Short mmCIF file of N, CA and C in Angstrom, two decimals:
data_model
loop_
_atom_site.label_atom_id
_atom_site.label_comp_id
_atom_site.label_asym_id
_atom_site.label_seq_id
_atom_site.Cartn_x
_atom_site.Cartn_y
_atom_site.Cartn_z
N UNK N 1 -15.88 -1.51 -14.61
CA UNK N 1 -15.76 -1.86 -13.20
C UNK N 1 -14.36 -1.51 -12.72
N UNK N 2 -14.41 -0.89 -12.00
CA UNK N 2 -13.26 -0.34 -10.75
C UNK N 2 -12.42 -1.27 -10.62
N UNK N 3 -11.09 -1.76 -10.94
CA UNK N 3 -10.71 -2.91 -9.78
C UNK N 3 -8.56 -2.51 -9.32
N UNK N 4 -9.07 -3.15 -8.60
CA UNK N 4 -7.44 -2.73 -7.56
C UNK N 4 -6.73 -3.97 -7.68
N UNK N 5 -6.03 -4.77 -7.96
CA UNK N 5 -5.44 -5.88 -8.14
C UNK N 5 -4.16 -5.80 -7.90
N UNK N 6 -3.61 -6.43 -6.19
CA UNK N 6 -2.07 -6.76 -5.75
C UNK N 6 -1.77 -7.80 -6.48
N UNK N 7 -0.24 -7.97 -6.23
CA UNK N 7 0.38 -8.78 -6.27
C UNK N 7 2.08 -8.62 -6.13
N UNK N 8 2.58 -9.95 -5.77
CA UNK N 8 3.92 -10.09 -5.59
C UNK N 8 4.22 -10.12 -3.82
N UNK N 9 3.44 -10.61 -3.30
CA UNK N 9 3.04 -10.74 -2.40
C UNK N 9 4.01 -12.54 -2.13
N UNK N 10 4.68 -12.99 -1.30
CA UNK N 10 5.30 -14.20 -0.66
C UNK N 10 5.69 -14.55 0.38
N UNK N 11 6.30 -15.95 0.15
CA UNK N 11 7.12 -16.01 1.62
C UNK N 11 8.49 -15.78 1.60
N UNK N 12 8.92 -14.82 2.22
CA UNK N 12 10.50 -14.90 2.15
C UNK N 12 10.84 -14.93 3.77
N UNK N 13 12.47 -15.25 4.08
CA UNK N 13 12.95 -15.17 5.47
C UNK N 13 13.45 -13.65 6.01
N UNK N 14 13.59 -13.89 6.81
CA UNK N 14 13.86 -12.39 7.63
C UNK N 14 15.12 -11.72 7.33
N UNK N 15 14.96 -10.29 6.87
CA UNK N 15 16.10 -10.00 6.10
C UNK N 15 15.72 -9.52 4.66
N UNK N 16 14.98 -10.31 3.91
CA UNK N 16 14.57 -10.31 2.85
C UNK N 16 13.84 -9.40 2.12
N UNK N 17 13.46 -9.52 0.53
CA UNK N 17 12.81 -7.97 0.25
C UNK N 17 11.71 -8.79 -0.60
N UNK N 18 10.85 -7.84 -0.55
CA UNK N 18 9.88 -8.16 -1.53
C UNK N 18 9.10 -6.89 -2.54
N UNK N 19 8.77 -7.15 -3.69
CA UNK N 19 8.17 -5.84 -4.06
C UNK N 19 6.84 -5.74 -4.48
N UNK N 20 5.81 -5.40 -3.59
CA UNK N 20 4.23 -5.18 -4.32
C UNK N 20 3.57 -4.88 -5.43
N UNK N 21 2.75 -5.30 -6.28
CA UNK N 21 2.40 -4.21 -7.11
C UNK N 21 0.72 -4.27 -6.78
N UNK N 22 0.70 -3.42 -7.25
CA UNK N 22 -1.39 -2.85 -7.36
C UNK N 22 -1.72 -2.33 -8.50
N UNK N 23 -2.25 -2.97 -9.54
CA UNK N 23 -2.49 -2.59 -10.97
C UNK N 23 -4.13 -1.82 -10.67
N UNK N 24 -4.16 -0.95 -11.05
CA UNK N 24 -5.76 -0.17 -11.05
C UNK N 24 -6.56 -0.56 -13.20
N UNK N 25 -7.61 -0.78 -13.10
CA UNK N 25 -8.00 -0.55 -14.26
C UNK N 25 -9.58 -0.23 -13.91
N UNK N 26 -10.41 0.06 -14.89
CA UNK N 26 -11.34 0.40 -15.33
C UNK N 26 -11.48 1.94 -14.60
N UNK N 27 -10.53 2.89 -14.04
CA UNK N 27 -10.65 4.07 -14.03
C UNK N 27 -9.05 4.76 -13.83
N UNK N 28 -8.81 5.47 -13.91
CA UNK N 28 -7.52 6.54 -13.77
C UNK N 28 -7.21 6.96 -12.22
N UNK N 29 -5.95 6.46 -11.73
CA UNK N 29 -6.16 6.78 -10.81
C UNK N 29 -4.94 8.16 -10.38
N UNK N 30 -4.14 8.08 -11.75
CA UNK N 30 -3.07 9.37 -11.71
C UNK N 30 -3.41 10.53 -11.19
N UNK N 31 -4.54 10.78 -10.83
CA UNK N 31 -4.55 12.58 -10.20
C UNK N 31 -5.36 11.78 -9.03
N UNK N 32 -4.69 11.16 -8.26
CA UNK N 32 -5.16 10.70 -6.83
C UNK N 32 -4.64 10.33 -5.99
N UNK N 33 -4.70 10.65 -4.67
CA UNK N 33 -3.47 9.67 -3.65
C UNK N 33 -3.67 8.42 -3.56
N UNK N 34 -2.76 7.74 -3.23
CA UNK N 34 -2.97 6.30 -3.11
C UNK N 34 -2.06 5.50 -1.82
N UNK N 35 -2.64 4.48 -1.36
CA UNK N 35 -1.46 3.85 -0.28
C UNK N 35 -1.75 2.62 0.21
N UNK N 36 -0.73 1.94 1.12
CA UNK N 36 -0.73 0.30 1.30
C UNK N 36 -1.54 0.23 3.31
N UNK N 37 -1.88 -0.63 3.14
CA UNK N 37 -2.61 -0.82 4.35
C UNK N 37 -2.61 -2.85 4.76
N UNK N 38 -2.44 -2.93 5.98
CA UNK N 38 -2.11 -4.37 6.70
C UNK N 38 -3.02 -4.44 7.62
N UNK N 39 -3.46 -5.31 8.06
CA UNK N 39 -4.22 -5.57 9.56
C UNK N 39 -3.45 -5.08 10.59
N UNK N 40 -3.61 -4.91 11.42
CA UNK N 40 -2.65 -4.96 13.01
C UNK N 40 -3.74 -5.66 14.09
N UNK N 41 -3.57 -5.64 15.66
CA UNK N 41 -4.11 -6.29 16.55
C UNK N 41 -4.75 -4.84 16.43
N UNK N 42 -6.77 -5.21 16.79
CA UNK N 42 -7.23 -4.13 17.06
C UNK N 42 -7.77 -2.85 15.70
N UNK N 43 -7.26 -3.58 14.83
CA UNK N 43 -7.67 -2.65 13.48
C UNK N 43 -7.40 -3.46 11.81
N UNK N 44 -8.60 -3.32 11.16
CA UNK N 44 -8.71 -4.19 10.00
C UNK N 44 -7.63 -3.73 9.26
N UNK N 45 -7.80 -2.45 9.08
CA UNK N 45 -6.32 -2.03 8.30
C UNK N 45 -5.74 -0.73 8.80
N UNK N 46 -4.63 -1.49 9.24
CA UNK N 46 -3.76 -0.33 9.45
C UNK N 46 -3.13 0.49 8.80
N UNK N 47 -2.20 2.04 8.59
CA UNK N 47 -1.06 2.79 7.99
C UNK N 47 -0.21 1.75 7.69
N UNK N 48 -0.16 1.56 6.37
CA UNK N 48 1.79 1.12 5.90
C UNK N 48 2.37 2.63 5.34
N UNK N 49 1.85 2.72 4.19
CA UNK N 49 2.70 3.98 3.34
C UNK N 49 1.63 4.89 2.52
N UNK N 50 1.35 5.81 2.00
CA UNK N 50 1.02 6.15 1.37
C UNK N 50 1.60 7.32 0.01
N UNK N 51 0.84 8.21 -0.62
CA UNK N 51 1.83 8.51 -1.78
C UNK N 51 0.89 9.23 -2.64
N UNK N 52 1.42 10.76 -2.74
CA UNK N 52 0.66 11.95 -3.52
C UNK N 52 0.50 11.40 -4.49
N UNK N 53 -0.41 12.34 -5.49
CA UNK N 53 -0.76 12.44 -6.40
C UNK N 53 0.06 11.96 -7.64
N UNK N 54 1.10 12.79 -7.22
CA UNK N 54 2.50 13.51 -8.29
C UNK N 54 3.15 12.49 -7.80
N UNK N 55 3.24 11.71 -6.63
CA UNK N 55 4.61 11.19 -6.37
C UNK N 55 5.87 12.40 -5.62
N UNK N 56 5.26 13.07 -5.48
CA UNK N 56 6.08 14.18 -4.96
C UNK N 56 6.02 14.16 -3.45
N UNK N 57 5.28 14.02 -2.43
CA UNK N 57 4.93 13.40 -1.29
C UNK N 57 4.90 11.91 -0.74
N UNK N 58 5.35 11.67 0.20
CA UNK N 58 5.33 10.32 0.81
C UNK N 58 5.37 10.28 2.22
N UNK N 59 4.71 8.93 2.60
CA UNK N 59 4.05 9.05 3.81
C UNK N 59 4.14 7.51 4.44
N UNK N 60 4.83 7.55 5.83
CA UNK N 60 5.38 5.52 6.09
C UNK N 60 4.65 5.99 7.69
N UNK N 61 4.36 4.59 8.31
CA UNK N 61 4.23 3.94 9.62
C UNK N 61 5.39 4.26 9.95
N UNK N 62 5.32 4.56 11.40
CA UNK N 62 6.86 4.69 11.77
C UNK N 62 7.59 3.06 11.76
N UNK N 63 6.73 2.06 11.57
CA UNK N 63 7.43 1.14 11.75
C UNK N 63 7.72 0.31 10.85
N UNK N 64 7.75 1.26 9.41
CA UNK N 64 8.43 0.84 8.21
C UNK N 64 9.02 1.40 7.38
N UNK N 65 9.31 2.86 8.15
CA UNK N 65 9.84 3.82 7.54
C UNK N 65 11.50 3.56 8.11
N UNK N 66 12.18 3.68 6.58
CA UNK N 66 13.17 3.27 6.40
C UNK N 66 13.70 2.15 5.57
N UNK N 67 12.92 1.34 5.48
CA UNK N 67 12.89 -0.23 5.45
C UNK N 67 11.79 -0.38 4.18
N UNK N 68 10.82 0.14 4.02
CA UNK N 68 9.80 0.37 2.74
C UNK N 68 9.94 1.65 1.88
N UNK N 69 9.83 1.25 0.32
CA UNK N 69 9.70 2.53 -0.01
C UNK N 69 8.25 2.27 -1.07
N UNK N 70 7.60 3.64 -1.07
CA UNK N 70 6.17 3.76 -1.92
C UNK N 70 6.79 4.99 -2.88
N UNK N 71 6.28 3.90 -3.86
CA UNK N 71 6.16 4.54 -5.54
C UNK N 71 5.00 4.37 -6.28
N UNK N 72 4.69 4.69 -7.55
CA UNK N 72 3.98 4.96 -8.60
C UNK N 72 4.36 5.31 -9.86
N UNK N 73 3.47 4.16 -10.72
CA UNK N 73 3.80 5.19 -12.20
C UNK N 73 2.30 5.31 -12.72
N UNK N 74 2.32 6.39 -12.91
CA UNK N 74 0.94 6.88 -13.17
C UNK N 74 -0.01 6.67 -14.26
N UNK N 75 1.57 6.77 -15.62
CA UNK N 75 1.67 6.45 -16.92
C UNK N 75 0.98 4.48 -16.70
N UNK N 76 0.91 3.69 -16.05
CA UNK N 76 0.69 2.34 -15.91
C UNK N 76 -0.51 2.44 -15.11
N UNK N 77 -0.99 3.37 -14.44
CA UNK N 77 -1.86 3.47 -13.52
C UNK N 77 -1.31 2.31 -12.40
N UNK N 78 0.06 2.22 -12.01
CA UNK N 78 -0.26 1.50 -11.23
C UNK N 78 1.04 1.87 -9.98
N UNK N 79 0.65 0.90 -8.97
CA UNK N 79 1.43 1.49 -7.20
C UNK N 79 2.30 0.51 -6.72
N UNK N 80 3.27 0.89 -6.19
CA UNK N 80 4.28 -0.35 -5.68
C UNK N 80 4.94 -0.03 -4.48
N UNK N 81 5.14 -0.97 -3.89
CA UNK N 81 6.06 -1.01 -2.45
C UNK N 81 6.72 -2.07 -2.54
N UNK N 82 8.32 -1.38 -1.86
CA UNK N 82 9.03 -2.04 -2.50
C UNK N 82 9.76 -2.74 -0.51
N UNK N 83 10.04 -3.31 -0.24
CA UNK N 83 9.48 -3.97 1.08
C UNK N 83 11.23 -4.79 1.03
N UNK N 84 12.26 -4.00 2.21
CA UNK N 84 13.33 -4.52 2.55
C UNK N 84 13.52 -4.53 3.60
N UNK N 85 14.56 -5.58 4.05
CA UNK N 85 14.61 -5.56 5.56
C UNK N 85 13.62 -6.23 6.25
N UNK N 86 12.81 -7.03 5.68
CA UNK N 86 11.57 -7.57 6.12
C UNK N 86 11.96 -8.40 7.82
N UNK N 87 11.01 -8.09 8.31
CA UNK N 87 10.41 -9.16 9.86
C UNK N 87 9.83 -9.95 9.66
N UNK N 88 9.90 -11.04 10.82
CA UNK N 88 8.45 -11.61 10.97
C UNK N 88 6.83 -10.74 11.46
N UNK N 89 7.05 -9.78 12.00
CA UNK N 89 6.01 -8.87 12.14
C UNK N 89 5.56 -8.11 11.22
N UNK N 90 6.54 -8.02 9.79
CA UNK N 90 5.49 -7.42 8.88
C UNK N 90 4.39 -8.22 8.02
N UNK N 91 4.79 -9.97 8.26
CA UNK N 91 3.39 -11.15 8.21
C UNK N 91 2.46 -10.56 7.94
N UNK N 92 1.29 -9.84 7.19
CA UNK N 92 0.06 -9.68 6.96
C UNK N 92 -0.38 -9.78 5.39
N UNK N 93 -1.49 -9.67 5.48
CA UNK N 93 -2.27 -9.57 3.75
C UNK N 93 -1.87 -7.93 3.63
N UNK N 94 -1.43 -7.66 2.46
CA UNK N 94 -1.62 -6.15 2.54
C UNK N 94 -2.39 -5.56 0.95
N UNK N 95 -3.02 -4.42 1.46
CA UNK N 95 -3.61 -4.43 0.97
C UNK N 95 -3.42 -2.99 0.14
N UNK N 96 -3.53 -2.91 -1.17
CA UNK N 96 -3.95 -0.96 -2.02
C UNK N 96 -4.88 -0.49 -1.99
N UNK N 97 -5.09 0.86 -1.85
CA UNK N 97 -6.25 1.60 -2.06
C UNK N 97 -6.02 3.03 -2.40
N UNK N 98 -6.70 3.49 -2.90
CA UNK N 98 -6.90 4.76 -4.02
C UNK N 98 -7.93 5.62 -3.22
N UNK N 99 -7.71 6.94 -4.30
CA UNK N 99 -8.27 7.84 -3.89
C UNK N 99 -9.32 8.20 -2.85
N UNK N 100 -8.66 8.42 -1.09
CA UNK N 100 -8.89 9.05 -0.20
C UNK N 100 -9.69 10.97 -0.48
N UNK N 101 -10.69 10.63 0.46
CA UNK N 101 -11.09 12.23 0.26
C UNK N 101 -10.43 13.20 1.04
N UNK N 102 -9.10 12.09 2.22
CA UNK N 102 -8.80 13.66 2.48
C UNK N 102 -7.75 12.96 3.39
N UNK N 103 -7.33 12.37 4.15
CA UNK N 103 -5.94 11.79 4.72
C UNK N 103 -5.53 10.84 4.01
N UNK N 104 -4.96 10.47 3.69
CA UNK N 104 -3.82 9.52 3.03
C UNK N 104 -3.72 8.27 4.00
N UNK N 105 -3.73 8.70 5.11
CA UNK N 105 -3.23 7.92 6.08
C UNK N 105 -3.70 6.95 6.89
N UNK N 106 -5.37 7.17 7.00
CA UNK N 106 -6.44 6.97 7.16
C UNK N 106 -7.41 5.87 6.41
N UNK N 107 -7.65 4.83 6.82
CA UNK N 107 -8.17 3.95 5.85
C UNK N 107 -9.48 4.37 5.32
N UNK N 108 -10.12 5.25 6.75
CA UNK N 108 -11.28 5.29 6.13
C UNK N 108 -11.80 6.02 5.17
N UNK N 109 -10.72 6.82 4.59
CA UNK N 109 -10.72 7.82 3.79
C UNK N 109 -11.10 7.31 2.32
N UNK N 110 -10.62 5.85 2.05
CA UNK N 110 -10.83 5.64 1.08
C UNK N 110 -12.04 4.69 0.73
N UNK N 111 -12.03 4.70 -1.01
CA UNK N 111 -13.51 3.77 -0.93
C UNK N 111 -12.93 2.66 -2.30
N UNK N 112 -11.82 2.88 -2.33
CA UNK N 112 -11.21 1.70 -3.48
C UNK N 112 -10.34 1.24 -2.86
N UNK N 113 -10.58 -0.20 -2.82
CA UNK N 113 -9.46 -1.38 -2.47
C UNK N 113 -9.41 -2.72 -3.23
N UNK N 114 -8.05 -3.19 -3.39
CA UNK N 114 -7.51 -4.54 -3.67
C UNK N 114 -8.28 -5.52 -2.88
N UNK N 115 -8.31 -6.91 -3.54
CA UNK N 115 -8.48 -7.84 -2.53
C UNK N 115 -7.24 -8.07 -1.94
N UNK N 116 -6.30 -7.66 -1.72
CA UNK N 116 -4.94 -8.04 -1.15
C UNK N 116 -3.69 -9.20 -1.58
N UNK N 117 -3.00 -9.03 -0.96
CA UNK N 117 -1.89 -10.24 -1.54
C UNK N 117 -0.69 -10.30 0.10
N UNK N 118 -0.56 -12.09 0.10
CA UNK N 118 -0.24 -12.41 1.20
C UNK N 118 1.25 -12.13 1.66
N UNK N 119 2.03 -11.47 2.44
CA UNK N 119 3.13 -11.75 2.65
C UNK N 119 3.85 -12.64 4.31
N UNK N 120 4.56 -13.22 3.99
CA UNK N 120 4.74 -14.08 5.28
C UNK N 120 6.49 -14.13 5.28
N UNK N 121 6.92 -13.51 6.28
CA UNK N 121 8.49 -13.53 6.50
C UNK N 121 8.75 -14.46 7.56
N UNK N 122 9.45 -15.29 7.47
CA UNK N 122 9.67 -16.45 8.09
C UNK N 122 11.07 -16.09 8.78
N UNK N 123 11.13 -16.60 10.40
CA UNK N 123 12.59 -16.00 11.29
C UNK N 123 13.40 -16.82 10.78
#
């Protein structure tokens, strides 16, 4: 069985960092893109970051680019965002997901997801 499993997910205050992880098991997900996704008003999951194959490509919301960075180790099968500078507007469940057939960027692209993990930045 497939499974996507976040974590490191909290509450911290504004300012603050936090770092995600998304462990993949029961398949390989190293020769695949992968990326983080949040609710917004108007859409179940929105663009956070996403992240080639290789790790050689990367891909942010404009409104966390700078402030987030997306990694991978492939060797672990597993994905991380590493989340500084936090708001109170980046407040959501967020969520991993794997191999997209063809935008990265795009939720609907994909058909593997985490149940998520909560983050809440407090002003």
């Amino acid at each position: 069985q497939v499974q996507l499993v976040e974590s490191g997910g909290g509450l911290v205050q504004a300012g603050g960092s936090l770092r995600l992880s998304c462990a993949a098991s029961g398949r390989t997900f190293s020769n695949t893109a992968m990326g983080w996704f949040r609710p917004a008003p108007g859409k179940e999951r929105d663009f956070v970051a996403a992240i080639s194959w290789s790790g050689g490509s990367t891909y942010y919301a404009d409104s966390v680019k700078g402030r987030f960075t997306i990694s991978r180790d492939r060797a672990k099968n597993t994905l991380y965002l590493q989340m500084n500078s936090l708001k109170p507007e980046d407040t959501a469940v967020y969520y991993c997901a794997a191999d997209p057939r063809d935008r990265p960027y795009y939720s609907g692209e994909y058909d593997y997801w985490g149940q998520g993990t909560q983050v809440t930045v407090s002003s």
